[in-house]
Amino acid sequence: LVLTACVIGLIWENVLTLQGVLVYPSGVLLAGTAPHWIIAMWALFATTLNLSLRWLHGRWWLSALFGAVAGPLAFYAGSRLGAVQFSDAAVALAWLAVGWGLLTPLLMLLAQRFDSARGRLGQAA
């Protein structure tokens, strides 16, 4: 699950940076790409999907709303701390809302699938 979330995050973050929506002032290995630390944040986020965010499992509309609100808020907080810059704040926050609104239910679905696979493996033993 963590590896899958990192791949999804790498693709999404690079789309946003290559389009110029997000600008990262530090940690970038290749110009125009997402920094390594933001991909690590995706890994950390993935660890919460079957634990503290389990209440979103099966609640697709609620997880979409959660992502559409919490994702942009997290990036806004990051911008206030100087970790990310927006080329145009309104456009960036809109892209982030749409992206996180779609990716959060997808990640919840993947989390459920990986969690139920773990359960089946535990029952077989």
PDB file of C-alpha atoms in Angstrom:
ATOM      1  CA  LEU A   1       0.000   0.000   0.000  1.00  0.00           C
ATOM      2  CA  VAL A   2       2.791   2.410   0.912  1.00  0.00           C
ATOM      3  CA  LEU A   3       4.664   1.718  -2.312  1.00  0.00           C
ATOM      4  CA  THR A   4       1.488   2.105  -4.386  1.00  0.00           C
ATOM      5  CA  ALA A   5       0.685   5.419  -2.685  1.00  0.00           C
ATOM      6  CA  CYS A   6       4.235   6.625  -3.385  1.00  0.00           C
ATOM      7  CA  VAL A   7       3.878   5.824  -7.085  1.00  0.00           C
ATOM      8  CA  ILE A   8       0.499   7.593  -7.248  1.00  0.00           C
ATOM      9  CA  GLY A   9       1.947  10.558  -5.356  1.00  0.00           C
ATOM     10  CA  LEU A  10       5.023  10.714  -7.566  1.00  0.00           C
ATOM     11  CA  ILE A  11       2.876  10.848 -10.697  1.00  0.00           C
ATOM     12  CA  TRP A  12       0.399  13.395  -9.292  1.00  0.00           C
ATOM     13  CA  GLU A  13       3.008  15.677  -7.759  1.00  0.00           C
ATOM     14  CA  ASN A  14       5.099  15.641 -10.940  1.00  0.00           C
ATOM     15  CA  VAL A  15       2.052  16.514 -13.042  1.00  0.00           C
ATOM     16  CA  LEU A  16       1.423  19.536 -10.817  1.00  0.00           C
ATOM     17  CA  THR A  17       5.057  20.650 -10.791  1.00  0.00           C
ATOM     18  CA  LEU A  18       5.658  20.087 -14.504  1.00  0.00           C
ATOM     19  CA  GLN A  19       2.511  22.121 -15.248  1.00  0.00           C
ATOM     20  CA  GLY A  20       3.860  24.903 -13.035  1.00  0.00           C
ATOM     21  CA  VAL A  21       0.924  24.732 -10.608  1.00  0.00           C
ATOM     22  CA  LEU A  22       3.229  23.994  -7.666  1.00  0.00           C
ATOM     23  CA  VAL A  23       6.795  25.203  -7.181  1.00  0.00           C
ATOM     24  CA  TYR A  24       9.001  23.574  -4.578  1.00  0.00           C
ATOM     25  CA  PRO A  25      11.897  25.783  -3.456  1.00  0.00           C
ATOM     26  CA  SER A  26      13.966  22.930  -1.948  1.00  0.00           C
ATOM     27  CA  GLY A  27      14.669  19.219  -2.207  1.00  0.00           C
ATOM     28  CA  VAL A  28      14.174  19.001  -5.970  1.00  0.00           C
ATOM     29  CA  LEU A  29      16.563  16.581  -7.661  1.00  0.00           C
ATOM     30  CA  LEU A  30      15.505  17.347 -11.242  1.00  0.00           C
ATOM     31  CA  ALA A  31      14.229  20.785 -12.250  1.00  0.00           C
ATOM     32  CA  GLY A  32      10.461  20.868 -12.585  1.00  0.00           C
ATOM     33  CA  THR A  33       9.811  17.682 -10.608  1.00  0.00           C
ATOM     34  CA  ALA A  34       8.514  17.042  -7.123  1.00  0.00           C
ATOM     35  CA  PRO A  35      11.045  16.831  -4.285  1.00  0.00           C
ATOM     36  CA  HIS A  36      11.857  13.583  -2.546  1.00  0.00           C
ATOM     37  CA  TRP A  37      10.376  14.711   0.763  1.00  0.00           C
ATOM     38  CA  ILE A  38       6.864  15.172  -0.673  1.00  0.00           C
ATOM     39  CA  ILE A  39       6.905  11.553  -1.877  1.00  0.00           C
ATOM     40  CA  ALA A  40       7.914  10.548   1.653  1.00  0.00           C
ATOM     41  CA  MET A  41       4.824  12.437   2.863  1.00  0.00           C
ATOM     42  CA  TRP A  42       2.695  10.229   0.579  1.00  0.00           C
ATOM     43  CA  ALA A  43       4.257   7.172   2.214  1.00  0.00           C
ATOM     44  CA  LEU A  44       3.448   8.559   5.650  1.00  0.00           C
ATOM     45  CA  PHE A  45      -0.120   9.367   4.569  1.00  0.00           C
ATOM     46  CA  ALA A  46      -0.537   5.776   3.337  1.00  0.00           C
ATOM     47  CA  THR A  47       0.257   4.473   6.822  1.00  0.00           C
ATOM     48  CA  THR A  48      -2.834   6.223   8.170  1.00  0.00           C
ATOM     49  CA  LEU A  49      -5.314   4.758   5.665  1.00  0.00           C
ATOM     50  CA  ASN A  50      -6.004   1.522   7.551  1.00  0.00           C
ATOM     51  CA  LEU A  51      -5.559   3.002  10.994  1.00  0.00           C
ATOM     52  CA  SER A  52      -6.700   6.508  11.880  1.00  0.00           C
ATOM     53  CA  LEU A  53      -8.589   6.991   8.580  1.00  0.00           C
ATOM     54  CA  ARG A  54     -10.316   3.579   8.634  1.00  0.00           C
ATOM     55  CA  TRP A  55     -13.605   5.369   9.323  1.00  0.00           C
ATOM     56  CA  LEU A  56     -13.538   6.515   5.666  1.00  0.00           C
ATOM     57  CA  HIS A  57     -13.516   2.944   4.301  1.00  0.00           C
ATOM     58  CA  GLY A  58     -16.585   2.404   2.138  1.00  0.00           C
ATOM     59  CA  ARG A  59     -17.687   6.025   2.493  1.00  0.00           C
ATOM     60  CA  TRP A  60     -16.678   7.136  -0.983  1.00  0.00           C
ATOM     61  CA  TRP A  61     -18.439  10.512  -1.064  1.00  0.00           C
ATOM     62  CA  LEU A  62     -17.226  11.379   2.394  1.00  0.00           C
ATOM     63  CA  SER A  63     -13.647  10.384   1.540  1.00  0.00           C
ATOM     64  CA  ALA A  64     -13.865  12.497  -1.637  1.00  0.00           C
ATOM     65  CA  LEU A  65     -15.093  15.481   0.392  1.00  0.00           C
ATOM     66  CA  PHE A  66     -12.424  14.864   3.016  1.00  0.00           C
ATOM     67  CA  GLY A  67      -9.700  14.802   0.351  1.00  0.00           C
ATOM     68  CA  ALA A  68     -11.067  17.817  -1.517  1.00  0.00           C
ATOM     69  CA  VAL A  69     -10.967  19.897   1.669  1.00  0.00           C
ATOM     70  CA  ALA A  70      -8.043  18.499   3.678  1.00  0.00           C
ATOM     71  CA  GLY A  71      -5.619  18.133   0.740  1.00  0.00           C
ATOM     72  CA  PRO A  72      -5.681  21.799  -0.308  1.00  0.00           C
ATOM     73  CA  LEU A  73      -5.641  22.909   3.341  1.00  0.00           C
ATOM     74  CA  ALA A  74      -2.467  20.893   3.956  1.00  0.00           C
ATOM     75  CA  PHE A  75      -0.810  22.440   0.900  1.00  0.00           C
ATOM     76  CA  TYR A  76      -1.977  25.908   1.934  1.00  0.00           C
ATOM     77  CA  ALA A  77      -0.360  25.345   5.339  1.00  0.00           C
ATOM     78  CA  GLY A  78       2.793  24.179   3.555  1.00  0.00           C
ATOM     79  CA  SER A  79       2.797  27.335   1.457  1.00  0.00           C
ATOM     80  CA  ARG A  80       2.551  29.484   4.573  1.00  0.00           C
ATOM     81  CA  LEU A  81       5.594  27.641   5.949  1.00  0.00           C
ATOM     82  CA  GLY A  82       7.536  28.187   2.722  1.00  0.00           C
ATOM     83  CA  ALA A  83       7.637  24.508   1.674  1.00  0.00           C
ATOM     84  CA  VAL A  84       5.671  25.051  -1.543  1.00  0.00           C
ATOM     85  CA  GLN A  85       4.717  28.017  -3.674  1.00  0.00           C
ATOM     86  CA  PHE A  86       1.677  28.439  -5.884  1.00  0.00           C
ATOM     87  CA  SER A  87       2.022  30.040  -9.301  1.00  0.00           C
ATOM     88  CA  ASP A  88      -1.625  31.118  -8.891  1.00  0.00           C
ATOM     89  CA  ALA A  89      -3.152  30.275  -5.517  1.00  0.00           C
ATOM     90  CA  ALA A  90      -6.766  29.939  -6.713  1.00  0.00           C
ATOM     91  CA  VAL A  91      -5.813  27.681  -9.624  1.00  0.00           C
ATOM     92  CA  ALA A  92      -3.472  25.590  -7.483  1.00  0.00           C
ATOM     93  CA  LEU A  93      -6.036  25.093  -4.725  1.00  0.00           C
ATOM     94  CA  ALA A  94      -8.675  24.141  -7.299  1.00  0.00           C
ATOM     95  CA  TRP A  95      -6.349  21.562  -8.890  1.00  0.00           C
ATOM     96  CA  LEU A  96      -5.462  20.216  -5.448  1.00  0.00           C
ATOM     97  CA  ALA A  97      -9.139  19.955  -4.467  1.00  0.00           C
ATOM     98  CA  VAL A  98     -10.015  18.015  -7.611  1.00  0.00           C
ATOM     99  CA  GLY A  99      -6.953  15.788  -7.377  1.00  0.00           C
ATOM    100  CA  TRP A 100      -7.299  14.970  -3.707  1.00  0.00           C
ATOM    101  CA  GLY A 101     -11.061  14.585  -4.114  1.00  0.00           C
ATOM    102  CA  LEU A 102     -10.384  11.813  -6.646  1.00  0.00           C
ATOM    103  CA  LEU A 103      -7.247  10.294  -5.143  1.00  0.00           C
ATOM    104  CA  THR A 104      -8.502   9.944  -1.571  1.00  0.00           C
ATOM    105  CA  PRO A 105     -11.339   7.518  -2.442  1.00  0.00           C
ATOM    106  CA  LEU A 106      -8.933   5.617  -4.710  1.00  0.00           C
ATOM    107  CA  LEU A 107      -6.414   5.315  -1.889  1.00  0.00           C
ATOM    108  CA  MET A 108      -9.181   4.219   0.491  1.00  0.00           C
ATOM    109  CA  LEU A 109     -10.229   1.507  -1.959  1.00  0.00           C
ATOM    110  CA  LEU A 110      -6.633   0.322  -2.263  1.00  0.00           C
ATOM    111  CA  ALA A 111      -6.241   0.402   1.520  1.00  0.00           C
ATOM    112  CA  GLN A 112      -9.316  -1.783   1.941  1.00  0.00           C
ATOM    113  CA  ARG A 113      -8.080  -4.224  -0.690  1.00  0.00           C
ATOM    114  CA  PHE A 114      -4.617  -4.499   0.858  1.00  0.00           C
ATOM    115  CA  ASP A 115      -6.111  -4.760   4.354  1.00  0.00           C
ATOM    116  CA  SER A 116      -8.544  -7.532   3.362  1.00  0.00           C
ATOM    117  CA  ALA A 117      -5.699  -9.401   1.616  1.00  0.00           C
ATOM    118  CA  ARG A 118      -3.746  -9.265   4.873  1.00  0.00           C
ATOM    119  CA  GLY A 119      -6.795 -10.637   6.684  1.00  0.00           C
ATOM    120  CA  ARG A 120      -7.100 -13.565   4.278  1.00  0.00           C
ATOM    121  CA  LEU A 121      -3.400 -14.371   4.706  1.00  0.00           C
ATOM    122  CA  GLY A 122      -3.792 -14.329   8.475  1.00  0.00           C
ATOM    123  CA  GLN A 123      -6.760 -16.710   8.328  1.00  0.00           C
ATOM    124  CA  ALA A 124      -4.855 -19.201   6.171  1.00  0.00           C
ATOM    125  CA  ALA A 125      -2.094 -19.525   8.749  1.00  0.00           C
TER     126      ALA A 125
END
